[in-house]
GROMACS .gro file of C-alpha atoms in nm:
model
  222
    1UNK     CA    1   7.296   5.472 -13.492
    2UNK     CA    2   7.025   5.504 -13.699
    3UNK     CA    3   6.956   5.836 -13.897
    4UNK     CA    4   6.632   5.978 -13.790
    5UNK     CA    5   6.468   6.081 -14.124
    6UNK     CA    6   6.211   6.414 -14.058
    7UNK     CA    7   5.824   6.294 -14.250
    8UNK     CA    8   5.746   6.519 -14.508
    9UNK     CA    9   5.496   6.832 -14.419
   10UNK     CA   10   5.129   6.764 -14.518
   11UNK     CA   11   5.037   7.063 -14.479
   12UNK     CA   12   5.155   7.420 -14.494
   13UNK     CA   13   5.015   7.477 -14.085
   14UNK     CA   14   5.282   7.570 -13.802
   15UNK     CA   15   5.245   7.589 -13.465
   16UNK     CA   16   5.207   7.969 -13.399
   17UNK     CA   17   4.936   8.008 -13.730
   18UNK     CA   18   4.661   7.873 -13.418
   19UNK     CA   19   4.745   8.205 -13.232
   20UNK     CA   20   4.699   8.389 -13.554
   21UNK     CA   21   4.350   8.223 -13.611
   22UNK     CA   22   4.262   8.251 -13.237
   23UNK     CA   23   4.276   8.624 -13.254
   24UNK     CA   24   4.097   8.638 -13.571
   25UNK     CA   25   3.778   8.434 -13.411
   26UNK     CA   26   3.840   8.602 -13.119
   27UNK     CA   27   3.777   8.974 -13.241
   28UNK     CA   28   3.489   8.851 -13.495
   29UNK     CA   29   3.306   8.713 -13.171
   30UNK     CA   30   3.385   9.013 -12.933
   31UNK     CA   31   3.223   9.176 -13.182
   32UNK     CA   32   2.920   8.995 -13.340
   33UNK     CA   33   2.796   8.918 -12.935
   34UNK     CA   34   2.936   9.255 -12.783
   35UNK     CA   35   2.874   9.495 -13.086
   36UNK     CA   36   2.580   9.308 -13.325
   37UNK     CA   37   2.523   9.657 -13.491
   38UNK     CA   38   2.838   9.722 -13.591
   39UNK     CA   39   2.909   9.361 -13.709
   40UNK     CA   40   2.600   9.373 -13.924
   41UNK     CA   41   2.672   9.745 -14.038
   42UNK     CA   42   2.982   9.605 -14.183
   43UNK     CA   43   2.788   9.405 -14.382
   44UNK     CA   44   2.502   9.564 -14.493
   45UNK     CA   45   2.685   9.916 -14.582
   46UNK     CA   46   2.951   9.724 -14.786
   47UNK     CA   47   2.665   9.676 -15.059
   48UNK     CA   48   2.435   9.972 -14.967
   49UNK     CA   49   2.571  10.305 -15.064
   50UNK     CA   50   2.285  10.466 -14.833
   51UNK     CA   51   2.362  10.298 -14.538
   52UNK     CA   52   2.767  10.351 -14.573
   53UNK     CA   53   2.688  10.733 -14.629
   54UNK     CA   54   2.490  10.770 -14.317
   55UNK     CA   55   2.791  10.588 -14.130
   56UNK     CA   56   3.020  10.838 -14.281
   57UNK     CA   57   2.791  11.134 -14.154
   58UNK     CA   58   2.697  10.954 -13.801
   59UNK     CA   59   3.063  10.839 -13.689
   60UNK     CA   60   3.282  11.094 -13.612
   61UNK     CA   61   3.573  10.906 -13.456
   62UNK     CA   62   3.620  10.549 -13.530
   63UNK     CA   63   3.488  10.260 -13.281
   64UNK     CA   64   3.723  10.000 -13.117
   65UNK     CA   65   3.572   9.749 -13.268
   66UNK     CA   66   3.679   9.854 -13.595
   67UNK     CA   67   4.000   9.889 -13.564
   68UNK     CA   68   3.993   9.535 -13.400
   69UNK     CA   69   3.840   9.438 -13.722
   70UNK     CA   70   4.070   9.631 -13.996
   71UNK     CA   71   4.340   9.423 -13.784
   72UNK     CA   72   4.207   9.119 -13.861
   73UNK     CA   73   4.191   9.180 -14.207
   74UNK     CA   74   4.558   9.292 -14.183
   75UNK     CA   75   4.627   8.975 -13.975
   76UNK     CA   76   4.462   8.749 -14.247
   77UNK     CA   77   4.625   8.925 -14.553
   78UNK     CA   78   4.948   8.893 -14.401
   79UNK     CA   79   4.920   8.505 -14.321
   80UNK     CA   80   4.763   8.468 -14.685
   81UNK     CA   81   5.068   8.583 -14.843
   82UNK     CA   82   5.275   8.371 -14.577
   83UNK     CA   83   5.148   8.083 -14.680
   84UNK     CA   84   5.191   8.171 -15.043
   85UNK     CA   85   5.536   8.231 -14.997
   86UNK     CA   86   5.560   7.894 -14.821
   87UNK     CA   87   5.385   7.705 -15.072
   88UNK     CA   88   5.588   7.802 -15.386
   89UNK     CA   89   5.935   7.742 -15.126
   90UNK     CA   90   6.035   8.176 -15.172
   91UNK     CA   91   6.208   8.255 -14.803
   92UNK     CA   92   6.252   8.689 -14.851
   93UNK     CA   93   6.599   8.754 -14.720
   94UNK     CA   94   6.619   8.403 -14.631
   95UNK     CA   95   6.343   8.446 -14.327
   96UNK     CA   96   6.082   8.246 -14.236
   97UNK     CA   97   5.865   8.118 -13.941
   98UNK     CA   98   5.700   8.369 -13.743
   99UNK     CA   99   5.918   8.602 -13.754
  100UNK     CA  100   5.825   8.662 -14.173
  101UNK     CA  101   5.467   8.678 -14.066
  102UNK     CA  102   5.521   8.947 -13.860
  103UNK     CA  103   5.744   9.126 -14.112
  104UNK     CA  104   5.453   9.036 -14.335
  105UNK     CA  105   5.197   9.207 -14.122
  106UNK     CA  106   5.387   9.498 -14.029
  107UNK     CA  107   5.417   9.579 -14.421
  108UNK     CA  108   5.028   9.497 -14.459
  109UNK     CA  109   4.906   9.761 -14.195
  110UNK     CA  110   5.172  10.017 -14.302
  111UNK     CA  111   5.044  10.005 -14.655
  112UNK     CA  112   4.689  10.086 -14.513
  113UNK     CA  113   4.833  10.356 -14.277
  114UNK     CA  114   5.024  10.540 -14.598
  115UNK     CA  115   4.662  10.522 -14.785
  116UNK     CA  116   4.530  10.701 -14.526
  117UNK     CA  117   4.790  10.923 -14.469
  118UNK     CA  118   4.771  11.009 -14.810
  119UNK     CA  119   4.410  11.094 -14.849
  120UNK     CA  120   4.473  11.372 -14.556
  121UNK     CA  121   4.720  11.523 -14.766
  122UNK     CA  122   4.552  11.499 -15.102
  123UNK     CA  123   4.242  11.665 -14.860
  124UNK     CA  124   4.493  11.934 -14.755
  125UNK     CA  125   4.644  11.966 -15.075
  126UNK     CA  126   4.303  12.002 -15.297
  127UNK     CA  127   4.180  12.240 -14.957
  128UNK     CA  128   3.884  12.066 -14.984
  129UNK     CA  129   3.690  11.676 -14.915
  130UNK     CA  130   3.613  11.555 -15.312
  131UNK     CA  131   3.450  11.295 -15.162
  132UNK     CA  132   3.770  11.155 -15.012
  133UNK     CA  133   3.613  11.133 -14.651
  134UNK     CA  134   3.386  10.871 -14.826
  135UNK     CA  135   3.624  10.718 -14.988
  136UNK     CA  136   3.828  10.685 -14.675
  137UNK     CA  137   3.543  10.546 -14.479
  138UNK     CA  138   3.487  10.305 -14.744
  139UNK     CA  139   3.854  10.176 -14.787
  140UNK     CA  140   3.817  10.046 -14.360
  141UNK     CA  141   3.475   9.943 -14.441
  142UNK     CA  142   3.564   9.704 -14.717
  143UNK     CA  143   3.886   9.575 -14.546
  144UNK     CA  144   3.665   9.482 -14.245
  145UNK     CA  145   3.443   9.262 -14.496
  146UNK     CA  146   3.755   9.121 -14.647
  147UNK     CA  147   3.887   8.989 -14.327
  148UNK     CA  148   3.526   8.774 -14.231
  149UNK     CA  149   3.526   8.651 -14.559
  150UNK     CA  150   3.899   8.557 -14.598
  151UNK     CA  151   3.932   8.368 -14.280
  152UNK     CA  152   3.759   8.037 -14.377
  153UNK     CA  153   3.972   8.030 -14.697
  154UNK     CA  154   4.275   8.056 -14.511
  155UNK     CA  155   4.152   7.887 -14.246
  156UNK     CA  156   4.105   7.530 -14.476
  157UNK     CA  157   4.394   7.639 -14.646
  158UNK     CA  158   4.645   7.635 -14.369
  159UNK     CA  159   4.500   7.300 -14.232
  160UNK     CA  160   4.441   7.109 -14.563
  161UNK     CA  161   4.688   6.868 -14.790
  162UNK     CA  162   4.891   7.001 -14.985
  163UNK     CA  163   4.730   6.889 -15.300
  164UNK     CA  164   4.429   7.082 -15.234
  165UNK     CA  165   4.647   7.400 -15.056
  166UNK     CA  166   4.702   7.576 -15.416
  167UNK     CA  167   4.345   7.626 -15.553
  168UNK     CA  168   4.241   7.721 -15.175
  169UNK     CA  169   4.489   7.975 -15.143
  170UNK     CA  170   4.383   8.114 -15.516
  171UNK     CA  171   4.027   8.143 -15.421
  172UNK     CA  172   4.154   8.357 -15.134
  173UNK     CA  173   4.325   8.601 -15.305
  174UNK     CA  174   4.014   8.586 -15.582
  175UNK     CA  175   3.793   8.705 -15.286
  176UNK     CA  176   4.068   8.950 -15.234
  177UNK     CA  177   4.079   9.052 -15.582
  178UNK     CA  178   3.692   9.132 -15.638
  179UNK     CA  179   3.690   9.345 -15.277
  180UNK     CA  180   3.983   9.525 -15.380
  181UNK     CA  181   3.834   9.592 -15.719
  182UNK     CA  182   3.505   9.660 -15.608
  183UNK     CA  183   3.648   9.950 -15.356
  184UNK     CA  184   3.819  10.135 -15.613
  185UNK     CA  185   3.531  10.088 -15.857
  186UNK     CA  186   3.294  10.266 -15.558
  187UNK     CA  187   3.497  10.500 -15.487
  188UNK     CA  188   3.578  10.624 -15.889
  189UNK     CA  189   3.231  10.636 -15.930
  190UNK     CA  190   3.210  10.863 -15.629
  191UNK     CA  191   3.488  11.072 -15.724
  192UNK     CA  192   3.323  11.135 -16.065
  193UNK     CA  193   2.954  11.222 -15.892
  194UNK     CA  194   3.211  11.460 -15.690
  195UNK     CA  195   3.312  11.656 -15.991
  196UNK     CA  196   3.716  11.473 -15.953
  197UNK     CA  197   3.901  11.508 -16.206
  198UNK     CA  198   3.990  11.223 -16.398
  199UNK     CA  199   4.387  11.230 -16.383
  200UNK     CA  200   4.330  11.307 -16.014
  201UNK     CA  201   4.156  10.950 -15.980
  202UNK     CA  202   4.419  10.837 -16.239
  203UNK     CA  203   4.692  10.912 -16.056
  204UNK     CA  204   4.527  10.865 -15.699
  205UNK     CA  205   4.490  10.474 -15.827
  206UNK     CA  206   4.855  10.413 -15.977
  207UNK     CA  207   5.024  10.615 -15.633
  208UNK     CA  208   4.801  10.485 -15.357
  209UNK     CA  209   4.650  10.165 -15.460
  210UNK     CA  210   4.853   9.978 -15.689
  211UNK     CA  211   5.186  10.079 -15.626
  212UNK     CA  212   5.220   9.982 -15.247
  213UNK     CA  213   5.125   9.639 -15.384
  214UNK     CA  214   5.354   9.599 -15.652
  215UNK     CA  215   5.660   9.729 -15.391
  216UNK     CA  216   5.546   9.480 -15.155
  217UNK     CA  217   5.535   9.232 -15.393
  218UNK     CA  218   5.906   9.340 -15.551
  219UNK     CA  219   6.062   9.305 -15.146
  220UNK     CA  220   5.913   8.997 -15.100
  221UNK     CA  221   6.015   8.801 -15.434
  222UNK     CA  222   6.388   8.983 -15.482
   0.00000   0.00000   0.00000
């Protein structure tokens, strides 16, 4: 009987990724036709300090539609470093398939739940706002524009050869590199016009920002 040999993978896509990417254009189209303001607030107070100010002072509680959004981008991240992980052949704890991704994903939004955990306590803490309200406002504001703009990169780059799958997935986490970097950079800038300290900003940066990445890069490469 003749050995039935399996073709090797063109491309890095699986089944359940089309789920993934159905919810994604699913909550950007709920809420470009459903909530047009907010979609184009999103983008228009990501590069106007005004306009993100007056959101800060206008929105009291957060809308549905951005927490539909901030998943997305949590959605997105997560499948980005998926198919990273598949690409270069790592398997954390020997998982893979879906269930990684939504090990993945679970780590992704809990990172962004501890920053803003932390904030409240540093608000607490200080007894006072510093501008971290702002800053807080503009951390979901920015991951919001991260996850429109990342989901045609990883988009192509889940469907494409494999030849082309590395420099696609690098100009993903570029775009993810220059948001990230352009948040902090806002919000030091605000933190200085607040009168902040700078080892508070210091060691706000090294505690909340960059150390959640580097353990979540440390589980997933051990």
């Amino acid at each position: 009987m003749n050995e039935i040999i399996p073709r090797p993978a063109t491309q890095l896509a699986e089944d359940w990724m089309a789920l993934v990417f159905l919810c994604s254009l699913a909550v950007l189209a709920w809420t470009r036709v459903s909530r047009p303001a907010r979609f184009a607030h999103v983008w228009r107070a990501a590069f106007n300090i005004q306009l993100m100010r007056q959101g800060v002072r206008e929105e009291s509680s957060t809308p549905v539609e951005y927490y539909l959004l901030s998943g997305n981008f949590a959605l997105l991240l997560a499948l980005m470093i998926y198919l990273s992980l598949k690409l270069y052949g790592i398997s954390p704890w020997g998982w893979s398939g879906y269930g990684l991704f939504i090990v993945i994903f679970i780590a992704v939004a809990a990172i962004y739940m501890i920053k803003k955990a932390g904030i409240l306590l540093i608000r607490w803490l200080a007894l006072g706002d510093y501008g971290l309200v702002e800053y807080q406002y503009n951390l979901g504001l920015l991951n919001r524009l991260s996850g429109m703009v990342l989901l045609p990169f990883v988009l192509i780059a889940t469907y494409s050869p494999l030849n082309a799958t590395p420099a696609l997935l690098f100009c993903a986490f570029i775009v993810f590199l220059v948001v990230f970097l352009y948040r902090i950079s806002r919000g030091v800038i605000n933190a200085f016009g607040s009168g902040v300290n700078l080892f508070y900003i210091f060691f706000y940066i090294c505690t909340l920002e960059f150390l959640p990445l580097l353990v979540l890069y440390r589980a997933l490469t051990f």
